Amino acid sequence: MKTVKVTLNVNNEKVKLQVKPYETLLETLRERLSLTGAKEACSLGSCGSCTVLVNGTPMRSCLILTPEVDGASITTIEGLREGDRLHPLQEAFMEKGAVQCGFCTSGMIMTAKGLLDRNKKPTKAEIIKTISSNICRCTGYKKIVEAVEEASKKII
Amino acid sequence: MILPSFEYKKAQTIDEALELYKKYNGEAFYLAGGTDLIPLLKHRLFNPKAVIDLKGIEELKTIKRKRGNLLVGPNVTLYELKENPEVKENLPCLFESLNATSCETLQMRGTIGGNIMQNTRCLQYNKSLEWRTARGFCYKMGGKTCNVVLNARSCFSNYCGDNAPALMTVDSKVRLAGPQGERTLKLEKLFSGDGKDPFNIKPGEFITEITIPLKETKGAYEKLAVRGSIDYPLVGVAVTVMDEVAKVGVTGIGPSPRLYEIEKINKKEIDKIAGKAYEDAKPVVNAVLTPAYRKKMVGVLIRRVFARIEKGGSR
Ligand SMILES: Cc1cc2nc3c(=O)[nH]c(=O)nc-3n(C[C@H](O)[C@H](O)[C@H](O)COP(=O)(O)OP(=O)(O)OC[C@H]3O[C@@H](n4cnc5c(N)ncnc54)[C@H](O)[C@@H]3O)c2cc1C
Ligand code: SF4
């Protein structure tokens, strides 16, 4: 089968790749670019652990074919920090202990990033609504919601 | 989960999409957001030679107002449609059904065209190839009989789209383009009632526009689901009241959404339609709640939606 040429801007770095036409963005990120922050859990779009930003919008990378996003800007959890500084969401997740096994964390943070980018001061109800796109099976969401609230206070 | 191998083609125009469909002799799927199609392909329920991405076709992405209608391109995402001021203001039933669909992240990828055209679902069907092979293929997969209703040569899978019933209650139409030209259908005519092959669509045809008449309406949507977020409807009821007439759409139970009309809204008529919809619902053991409970909830939800509309929509 013929491969497809794609150009992606991943975490502000331009990459040119030859990918399989049926390759998912999650596979490209993890297996070709070694960006293993986005996780594969259900692989069917139900859980959200593979969420990354595609041109600023949070998306399930397990449901996207890499050729579909040719030319797009992709942000993964690895691209959130600025220099040595972690993103306020990353700091708040650590401070609030919003992590137990950690498998959902990068998807949670990328989903929350999508929210804070379009709505800097979301209400608690709005945070809960957005975060319910993602499944966490250990912390019970309380600390995750607190962490997003905390981060939203720090973002000016 | 790895996808089966297929080619990826992106069409820039409607004609190009039709050409590609012809080139692959129909062994291709149109692709919009992929949130319904990709899981089906991962489960090896289909093995197309190619997918034809429609997202490059500009005219399928727009929302326009024209002569009292809202013309919606099928590639408009559920989220974008939900945020549209006309929908928020004039189409409360559709706004609620969009808001109740999956979750925000999936609404930002899933499109309204793909949502209307999502395949029917069954606990025996939406499973991996290994699971289905061990169980034995059912009628919808090409086997001889149904795995739920033993010996039935018929499929009882459920249409679980949240938004088609809401669109039906506001008299929406769909325009289709196909190898034999264009045609326009009332949305309810798109559904065949056959779980194995749920759409009255000819090979190669696809939706190019959804027309929604813009009138001031009252309405609401109620959905029975196990989880508050990310869950398909186990029953969904959409009601719109327009010019004193109420239309009621029922989804999530059986292979097609069903539409009812109440010309004079009063308790007796609501009870009559709730009773009729209860009778028409023929659930089988193929969803996560029992058939008896789901059947009962059809009538309950119809009464609940009307009670809410009477209170101005609030819960
Ligand atoms: C975890 C999860 C939860 C979900 N929950 C819900 C829910 O609660 N309610 C609900 O309604 N849906 C739900 N869905 C299903 C799905 O997300 C939506 O139906 C979505 O709107 C599908 O749109 P899409 O653009 O992703 O479709 P696609 O997957 O791209 O397409 C779906 C089907 O439509 C066909 N198609 C696409 N565009 C056209 C067109 N223009 N003309 C003709 N055929 C076309 C495709 O060939 C395919 O067969 C859920 C999905 C997931 C993964
Ligand atoms: S209702 Fe029967 S035929 Fe239809 S998908 Fe389920 S098991 Fe298969």
Coordinates of C-alpha atoms and ligand atoms in Angstrom, one line a residue:
Chain A
M1 CA 0.0 0.0 0.0
K2 CA 1.2 3.5 -0.9
T3 CA 2.2 5.7 2.0
V4 CA 1.0 9.3 2.3
K5 CA 3.2 12.4 2.7
V6 CA 2.2 14.7 5.5
T7 CA 3.5 17.8 7.1
L8 CA 2.6 18.5 10.6
N9 CA 3.5 21.2 13.0
V10 CA 3.9 19.3 16.3
N11 CA 4.6 21.4 19.4
N12 CA 5.9 24.2 17.2
E13 CA 8.2 22.0 15.2
K14 CA 7.6 21.2 11.6
V15 CA 7.9 17.5 10.8
K16 CA 7.6 15.8 7.4
L17 CA 6.5 12.2 7.5
Q18 CA 5.5 9.3 5.3
V19 CA 2.6 7.6 7.0
K20 CA 0.2 4.8 6.3
P21 CA -3.2 6.0 4.9
Y22 CA -4.9 4.2 7.8
E23 CA -2.6 5.3 10.5
T24 CA -4.1 7.2 13.4
L25 CA -2.7 10.5 14.7
L26 CA -2.2 8.7 18.0
E27 CA 0.0 6.0 16.4
T28 CA 2.0 8.7 14.5
L29 CA 2.6 10.7 17.7
R30 CA 3.5 7.7 19.9
E31 CA 5.3 5.4 17.4
R32 CA 7.0 7.7 14.9
L33 CA 7.6 10.8 17.0
S34 CA 8.0 9.1 20.5
L35 CA 5.5 11.5 22.0
T36 CA 4.0 9.0 24.4
G37 CA 2.2 11.5 26.6
A38 CA -1.1 10.9 24.7
K39 CA -2.3 7.5 25.9
E40 CA -4.1 4.7 24.2
A41 CA -6.8 3.2 26.5
C42 CA -10.1 2.4 24.9
S43 CA -9.0 3.2 21.3
L44 CA -12.7 3.8 20.4
G45 CA -13.2 7.4 21.4
S46 CA -14.9 6.7 24.7
C47 CA -12.3 7.6 27.3
G48 CA -10.4 10.7 26.1
S49 CA -6.9 9.6 27.2
C50 CA -5.5 10.3 23.7
T51 CA -6.8 13.9 23.6
V52 CA -4.4 16.4 21.8
L53 CA -5.1 19.8 20.4
V54 CA -5.5 20.0 16.6
N55 CA -5.4 23.6 15.5
G56 CA -6.3 24.5 19.0
T57 CA -9.3 22.2 19.4
P58 CA -9.2 19.2 21.7
M59 CA -9.7 16.0 19.7
R60 CA -9.5 12.2 20.2
S61 CA -6.3 11.3 18.4
C62 CA -7.3 7.7 18.2
L63 CA -10.2 8.5 15.9
I64 CA -8.2 10.7 13.5
L65 CA -6.3 9.5 10.5
T66 CA -3.0 11.3 10.2
P67 CA -3.6 12.2 6.6
E68 CA -6.7 14.0 7.6
V69 CA -4.7 16.5 9.6
D70 CA -2.0 17.2 7.0
G71 CA -0.8 20.7 7.5
A72 CA -2.3 21.1 10.9
S73 CA -0.8 22.3 14.2
I74 CA -0.8 19.6 16.9
T75 CA -0.1 20.3 20.5
T76 CA 0.5 17.4 22.9
I77 CA 1.2 17.5 26.6
E78 CA 4.9 17.5 25.8
G79 CA 4.5 20.9 24.1
L80 CA 2.7 22.7 27.0
R81 CA 5.5 24.0 29.0
E82 CA 7.2 27.2 28.1
G83 CA 11.0 26.8 28.5
D84 CA 11.6 25.6 32.0
R85 CA 8.2 26.6 33.3
L86 CA 5.4 24.1 33.4
H87 CA 1.9 25.2 32.2
P88 CA -0.3 26.4 35.1
L89 CA -2.5 23.4 34.5
Q90 CA 0.4 21.0 34.9
E91 CA 1.4 22.8 38.1
A92 CA -2.1 22.8 39.5
F93 CA -2.6 19.1 38.8
M94 CA 0.6 18.4 40.9
E95 CA -0.3 20.9 43.6
K96 CA -3.8 19.6 44.0
G97 CA -2.8 15.9 43.7
A98 CA -5.2 15.5 40.8
V99 CA -3.3 12.4 39.7
Q100 CA -3.4 8.8 40.9
C101 CA -2.4 6.3 38.2
G102 CA -1.8 9.1 35.8
F103 CA -3.2 7.4 32.7
C104 CA -6.0 9.9 32.1
T105 CA -3.9 13.0 33.1
S106 CA -2.5 14.2 29.8
G107 CA -5.9 13.8 28.2
M108 CA -7.6 15.7 31.1
I109 CA -5.0 18.5 30.9
M110 CA -5.3 18.9 27.1
T111 CA -9.1 18.9 27.3
A112 CA -8.9 21.6 30.1
K113 CA -6.4 23.5 28.0
G114 CA -9.0 23.6 25.2
L115 CA -11.5 25.0 27.7
L116 CA -9.3 27.7 29.2
D117 CA -8.2 28.8 25.7
R118 CA -11.8 29.6 24.7
N119 CA -13.0 30.6 28.2
K120 CA -10.4 32.0 30.6
K121 CA -12.7 32.0 33.6
P122 CA -15.0 29.1 33.4
T123 CA -17.6 28.4 36.1
K124 CA -17.3 25.2 38.1
A125 CA -20.3 23.8 36.2
E126 CA -18.5 24.6 32.9
I127 CA -15.4 22.9 34.1
I128 CA -17.3 19.8 35.1
K129 CA -19.1 19.7 31.8
T130 CA -15.9 19.9 29.8
I131 CA -14.0 17.5 32.0
S132 CA -16.8 14.9 31.6
S133 CA -15.5 14.3 28.1
N134 CA -12.8 12.3 29.8
I135 CA -12.9 9.2 31.9
C136 CA -10.8 8.9 35.1
R137 CA -11.1 5.7 37.1
C138 CA -9.3 6.6 40.2
T139 CA -9.5 10.2 41.6
G140 CA -13.2 10.7 41.4
Y141 CA -12.8 14.0 39.5
K142 CA -13.0 16.3 42.5
K143 CA -9.3 17.1 42.6
I144 CA -9.2 17.4 38.8
V145 CA -11.9 20.0 38.9
E146 CA -10.1 21.8 41.7
A147 CA -6.9 21.8 39.7
V148 CA -8.6 23.3 36.6
E149 CA -10.2 26.0 38.9
E150 CA -6.8 26.7 40.4
A151 CA -5.1 27.0 37.0
S152 CA -7.8 29.3 35.7
K153 CA -7.0 31.7 38.5
K154 CA -3.4 31.8 37.5
I155 CA -4.0 32.4 33.8
I156 CA -4.4 36.1 33.1
Chain B
M1 CA -6.4 -1.1 18.2
I2 CA -5.1 -1.1 14.7
L3 CA -7.2 -0.1 11.7
P4 CA -7.5 -2.5 8.7
S5 CA -5.7 -1.2 5.7
F6 CA -7.5 1.1 3.3
E7 CA -6.6 4.1 1.1
Y8 CA -7.3 7.7 2.1
K9 CA -8.7 10.1 -0.5
K10 CA -9.7 13.7 0.1
A11 CA -12.3 15.2 -2.2
Q12 CA -12.3 19.0 -2.8
T13 CA -15.7 19.0 -4.6
I14 CA -19.0 17.1 -4.6
D15 CA -18.2 15.8 -8.1
E16 CA -14.8 14.6 -7.1
A17 CA -16.3 12.7 -4.1
L18 CA -18.7 10.9 -6.5
E19 CA -15.9 10.2 -9.0
L20 CA -13.8 8.6 -6.2
Y21 CA -16.8 6.5 -5.1
K22 CA -17.1 5.2 -8.7
K23 CA -13.4 4.6 -9.0
Y24 CA -13.5 2.3 -6.0
N25 CA -16.7 0.5 -7.3
G26 CA -18.6 1.5 -4.2
E27 CA -16.1 -0.2 -1.9
A28 CA -15.5 3.0 -0.1
F29 CA -17.0 5.0 2.8
Y30 CA -17.5 8.7 3.0
L31 CA -15.7 10.2 6.0
A32 CA -16.7 13.2 8.0
G33 CA -15.6 13.4 11.7
G34 CA -14.9 9.7 11.8
T35 CA -16.3 9.4 15.4
D36 CA -18.9 6.8 14.2
L37 CA -17.0 5.2 11.3
I38 CA -13.5 4.7 12.8
P39 CA -14.7 2.6 15.7
L40 CA -16.7 0.4 13.3
L41 CA -13.6 0.0 11.1
K42 CA -11.4 -0.8 14.1
H43 CA -14.0 -3.6 15.0
R44 CA -13.6 -4.9 11.4
L45 CA -17.4 -4.5 10.8
F46 CA -16.5 -3.1 7.4
N47 CA -13.4 -3.5 5.3
P48 CA -13.5 -0.7 2.6
K49 CA -10.9 -0.3 -0.1
A50 CA -10.9 3.5 0.6
V51 CA -12.3 6.2 2.8
I52 CA -13.3 9.4 1.0
D53 CA -12.8 12.4 3.2
L54 CA -15.6 15.1 2.6
K55 CA -14.0 17.7 4.8
G56 CA -12.2 19.4 2.0
I57 CA -15.5 20.4 0.3
E58 CA -16.0 24.0 1.4
E59 CA -19.7 24.2 0.6
L60 CA -20.5 21.4 3.0
K61 CA -19.1 23.3 6.0
T62 CA -21.3 26.4 6.0
I63 CA -24.5 27.5 7.9
K64 CA -26.5 30.0 5.9
R65 CA -29.9 31.8 6.3
K66 CA -32.0 31.9 3.2
R67 CA -35.7 32.6 2.7
G68 CA -36.8 31.7 6.2
N69 CA -34.6 28.6 6.3
L70 CA -31.4 27.6 8.0
L71 CA -29.3 25.8 5.4
V72 CA -26.8 23.6 7.3
G73 CA -23.9 21.9 5.6
P74 CA -23.5 18.2 6.7
N75 CA -19.9 18.9 7.8
V76 CA -20.8 21.5 10.3
T77 CA -19.8 20.1 13.7
L78 CA -22.4 19.4 16.4
Y79 CA -20.7 22.0 18.6
E80 CA -20.7 24.7 16.0
L81 CA -24.4 24.1 15.3
K82 CA -25.2 24.1 19.0
E83 CA -23.4 27.5 19.3
N84 CA -25.3 29.0 16.4
P85 CA -27.5 31.9 17.6
E86 CA -30.5 30.9 15.4
V87 CA -30.4 27.4 17.0
K88 CA -30.0 28.7 20.5
E89 CA -32.9 31.2 20.1
N90 CA -35.4 29.5 17.8
L91 CA -34.8 25.7 18.0
P92 CA -34.7 24.8 21.7
C93 CA -35.4 21.1 21.0
L94 CA -32.4 20.8 18.6
F95 CA -30.2 22.8 21.0
E96 CA -30.9 20.4 23.8
S97 CA -30.4 17.3 21.6
L98 CA -27.1 18.6 20.4
N99 CA -26.1 19.4 23.9
A100 CA -27.0 15.9 25.1
T101 CA -24.9 14.2 22.4
S102 CA -21.8 12.4 23.5
C103 CA -19.5 15.1 25.1
E104 CA -18.0 18.5 24.2
T105 CA -14.8 17.0 22.7
L106 CA -16.7 14.6 20.5
Q107 CA -19.2 17.4 19.5
M108 CA -16.2 19.4 18.3
R109 CA -15.3 16.6 15.8
G110 CA -18.5 14.8 15.0
T111 CA -20.6 16.4 12.3
I112 CA -24.4 16.7 11.9
G113 CA -24.3 14.8 8.6
G114 CA -22.4 11.9 10.2
N115 CA -24.7 12.1 13.2
I116 CA -27.8 11.6 11.0
M117 CA -26.1 8.8 9.2
Q118 CA -24.6 6.9 12.1
N119 CA -25.0 3.2 12.0
T120 CA -27.5 1.4 14.2
R121 CA -26.2 -0.3 17.4
C122 CA -26.5 -3.5 19.2
L123 CA -24.7 -5.2 22.1
Q124 CA -23.9 -8.1 19.8
Y125 CA -22.8 -5.9 16.9
N126 CA -20.5 -3.2 18.3
K127 CA -17.8 -5.7 19.3
S128 CA -14.4 -6.8 18.1
L129 CA -14.0 -9.3 15.3
E130 CA -12.6 -11.9 17.8
W131 CA -15.7 -11.5 20.1
R132 CA -18.1 -11.7 17.1
T133 CA -16.3 -14.7 15.6
A134 CA -16.5 -16.6 18.9
R135 CA -20.2 -15.8 19.2
G136 CA -21.0 -16.4 15.5
F137 CA -22.0 -13.7 13.0
C138 CA -25.5 -12.4 13.3
Y139 CA -27.9 -11.4 10.6
K140 CA -26.6 -7.8 10.4
M141 CA -23.1 -9.1 9.9
G142 CA -24.0 -11.5 7.1
G143 CA -25.0 -14.5 9.3
K144 CA -28.2 -16.4 8.8
T145 CA -30.2 -15.2 11.9
C146 CA -30.3 -12.7 14.6
N147 CA -28.3 -13.5 17.8
V148 CA -30.8 -11.8 20.1
V149 CA -34.1 -12.9 18.7
L150 CA -33.3 -16.5 17.9
N151 CA -34.1 -17.7 14.4
A152 CA -35.3 -14.2 13.3
R153 CA -34.2 -13.2 9.8
S154 CA -34.4 -9.6 10.7
C155 CA -32.3 -7.1 12.7
F156 CA -33.5 -5.2 15.8
S157 CA -30.5 -3.0 16.3
N158 CA -31.2 0.5 17.6
Y159 CA -30.8 3.8 15.9
C160 CA -29.0 5.9 18.6
G161 CA -28.6 9.3 16.9
D162 CA -29.7 12.1 19.3
N163 CA -30.4 14.7 16.7
A164 CA -32.4 13.3 13.8
P165 CA -35.6 13.2 15.9
A166 CA -35.2 16.8 16.9
L167 CA -34.6 17.8 13.3
M168 CA -37.6 15.8 12.2
T169 CA -39.9 17.7 14.7
V170 CA -39.0 20.9 12.9
D171 CA -39.7 19.6 9.4
S172 CA -36.1 19.3 8.2
K173 CA -35.2 18.1 4.8
V174 CA -32.0 16.7 3.4
R175 CA -30.5 17.2 0.0
L176 CA -28.6 14.2 -1.4
A177 CA -26.1 14.1 -4.3
G178 CA -25.5 10.9 -6.0
P179 CA -24.3 9.2 -9.2
Q180 CA -27.8 9.7 -10.6
G181 CA -28.1 13.4 -9.7
E182 CA -29.7 15.3 -6.8
R183 CA -32.8 14.7 -4.8
T184 CA -34.4 16.2 -1.7
L185 CA -36.2 14.2 1.0
K186 CA -38.0 14.9 4.2
L187 CA -35.6 13.7 6.9
E188 CA -38.0 11.0 8.1
K189 CA -38.0 9.4 4.6
L190 CA -34.2 8.8 4.9
F191 CA -34.8 6.0 7.4
S192 CA -35.8 2.5 6.2
G193 CA -36.9 0.8 9.4
D194 CA -34.6 -2.1 8.6
G195 CA -31.8 -2.6 11.2
K196 CA -29.5 -4.3 8.7
D197 CA -29.6 -1.5 6.2
P198 CA -31.1 1.5 8.1
F199 CA -31.1 4.2 5.4
N200 CA -33.0 4.7 2.2
I201 CA -29.9 5.9 0.4
K202 CA -28.7 4.7 -3.0
P203 CA -25.1 3.6 -3.5
G204 CA -22.8 6.6 -3.6
E205 CA -25.3 9.2 -2.4
F206 CA -24.4 11.5 0.4
I207 CA -26.1 14.4 2.2
T208 CA -25.1 17.8 0.8
E209 CA -27.4 20.1 2.8
I210 CA -29.9 20.0 5.7
T211 CA -32.7 22.6 5.5
I212 CA -34.4 23.7 8.7
P213 CA -37.4 26.0 8.5
L214 CA -36.8 28.9 10.8
K215 CA -39.9 29.6 12.9
E216 CA -40.3 30.5 16.5
T217 CA -40.7 27.2 18.3
K218 CA -41.0 25.8 21.8
G219 CA -39.4 22.4 22.5
A220 CA -37.2 20.2 24.6
Y221 CA -35.3 16.9 24.5
E222 CA -35.1 14.2 27.1
K223 CA -32.7 11.2 27.0
L224 CA -32.5 8.0 29.0
A225 CA -28.9 7.0 29.5
V226 CA -26.9 5.3 32.1
R227 CA -24.3 8.0 32.4
G228 CA -24.8 11.7 32.4
S229 CA -22.0 12.2 29.9
I230 CA -20.8 10.2 26.9
D231 CA -23.6 7.8 26.5
Y232 CA -25.9 6.9 23.6
P233 CA -29.6 7.3 24.1
L234 CA -31.4 4.2 25.3
V235 CA -34.5 6.2 24.6
G236 CA -34.6 9.8 23.4
V237 CA -37.7 12.0 23.0
A238 CA -37.7 15.2 21.1
V239 CA -40.7 17.5 21.1
T240 CA -41.3 20.7 19.2
V241 CA -44.4 22.9 19.4
M242 CA -44.9 25.1 16.4
D243 CA -48.1 27.0 15.5
E244 CA -50.0 25.1 18.3
V245 CA -49.1 21.7 16.7
A246 CA -46.7 19.4 18.5
K247 CA -44.4 17.0 16.8
V248 CA -42.8 14.2 18.8
G249 CA -39.7 12.2 17.7
V250 CA -38.6 9.0 19.4
T251 CA -35.1 7.6 19.0
G252 CA -32.8 5.0 20.6
I253 CA -35.3 2.2 20.5
G254 CA -35.6 0.2 17.3
P255 CA -33.9 0.7 13.9
S256 CA -35.4 4.1 13.0
P257 CA -36.5 7.2 14.8
R258 CA -40.3 7.6 14.7
L259 CA -42.4 10.8 14.3
Y260 CA -45.8 11.6 15.8
E261 CA -48.0 14.6 15.6
I262 CA -50.5 16.1 18.1
E263 CA -52.8 18.7 16.6
K264 CA -54.5 19.8 19.7
I265 CA -52.2 19.8 22.7
N266 CA -54.0 18.7 25.9
K267 CA -53.5 16.0 28.5
K268 CA -55.7 13.5 26.7
E269 CA -53.9 13.8 23.4
I270 CA -50.5 13.6 25.0
D271 CA -51.5 10.4 26.8
K272 CA -52.8 9.0 23.5
I273 CA -49.5 9.6 21.7
A274 CA -47.5 8.4 24.7
G275 CA -49.6 5.2 24.6
K276 CA -49.1 4.8 20.8
A277 CA -45.4 5.4 21.0
Y278 CA -45.2 2.8 23.9
E279 CA -47.1 0.3 21.7
D280 CA -44.8 1.0 18.6
A281 CA -41.6 0.6 20.6
K282 CA -40.4 -3.0 20.3
P283 CA -37.2 -3.3 22.2
V284 CA -35.3 -6.5 22.5
V285 CA -32.4 -7.6 24.8
N286 CA -29.7 -5.7 22.9
A287 CA -28.9 -2.6 25.0
V288 CA -27.7 -2.1 28.5
L289 CA -31.1 -1.7 30.1
T290 CA -34.0 -4.2 30.0
P291 CA -36.5 -4.0 27.1
A292 CA -39.5 -3.7 29.5
Y293 CA -37.9 -0.7 31.3
R294 CA -36.9 1.1 28.0
K295 CA -40.3 0.5 26.6
K296 CA -42.0 2.0 29.6
M297 CA -39.7 5.0 29.5
V298 CA -40.9 6.0 26.1
G299 CA -44.2 7.1 27.5
V300 CA -42.6 8.5 30.6
L301 CA -40.2 10.7 28.7
I302 CA -43.0 12.0 26.3
R303 CA -45.0 13.2 29.3
R304 CA -41.9 14.6 31.0
V305 CA -41.0 16.6 27.9
F306 CA -44.4 18.1 27.6
A307 CA -44.4 19.0 31.3
R308 CA -41.1 20.8 30.8
I309 CA -42.3 22.7 27.8
E310 CA -45.3 23.9 29.8
K311 CA -43.0 25.2 32.4
G312 CA -41.0 27.1 29.8
G313 CA -38.4 24.5 29.2
S314 CA -36.8 24.4 32.7
R315 CA -36.3 21.3 34.6
Ligands
LIG1 C1 -17.7 7.5 22.7 C2 -18.8 7.9 21.8 C3 -20.0 8.4 22.3 C4 -21.0 8.8 21.4 N1 -22.2 9.2 21.9 C5 -23.2 9.6 21.0 C6 -24.4 10.1 21.5 O1 -24.6 10.2 22.7 N2 -25.4 10.5 20.7 C7 -25.2 10.4 19.3 O2 -26.1 10.8 18.6 N3 -24.0 10.0 18.8 C8 -23.0 9.6 19.6 N4 -21.8 9.1 19.1 C9 -21.7 8.9 17.7 C10 -21.0 10.0 16.9 O3 -20.0 10.7 17.6 C11 -21.9 11.0 16.3 O4 -23.0 10.4 15.6 C12 -21.2 12.0 15.3 O5 -22.1 13.1 15.1 C13 -20.9 11.3 14.0 O6 -20.5 12.2 13.1 P1 -19.1 12.1 12.3 O7 -18.9 13.3 11.5 O8 -18.0 11.7 13.3 O9 -19.4 10.8 11.4 P2 -18.5 9.8 10.6 O10 -18.0 8.8 11.6 O11 -17.5 10.5 9.8 O12 -19.6 9.2 9.7 C14 -20.7 8.4 10.2 C15 -21.4 7.7 9.0 O13 -22.0 8.6 8.2 C16 -21.5 8.6 6.9 N5 -21.5 10.0 6.4 C17 -20.7 11.0 6.9 N6 -21.0 12.1 6.2 C18 -22.0 11.9 5.4 C19 -22.8 12.6 4.5 N7 -22.6 13.9 4.3 N8 -23.7 12.0 3.7 C20 -24.0 10.7 3.9 N9 -23.3 9.9 4.8 C21 -22.3 10.5 5.5 C22 -20.2 7.9 7.0 O14 -19.9 7.2 5.8 C23 -20.4 6.9 8.1 O15 -21.1 5.8 7.7 C24 -20.8 8.8 20.0 C25 -19.5 8.3 19.5 C26 -18.5 7.9 20.4 C27 -17.2 7.5 19.9
SF4_2 S1 -30.4 -7.2 16.6 FE1 -29.8 -9.3 15.9 S2 -29.2 -9.1 13.8 FE2 -29.3 -7.0 14.6 S3 -27.2 -6.5 15.3 FE3 -28.2 -7.4 17.1 S4 -27.8 -9.6 17.0 FE4 -27.3 -8.7 15.0

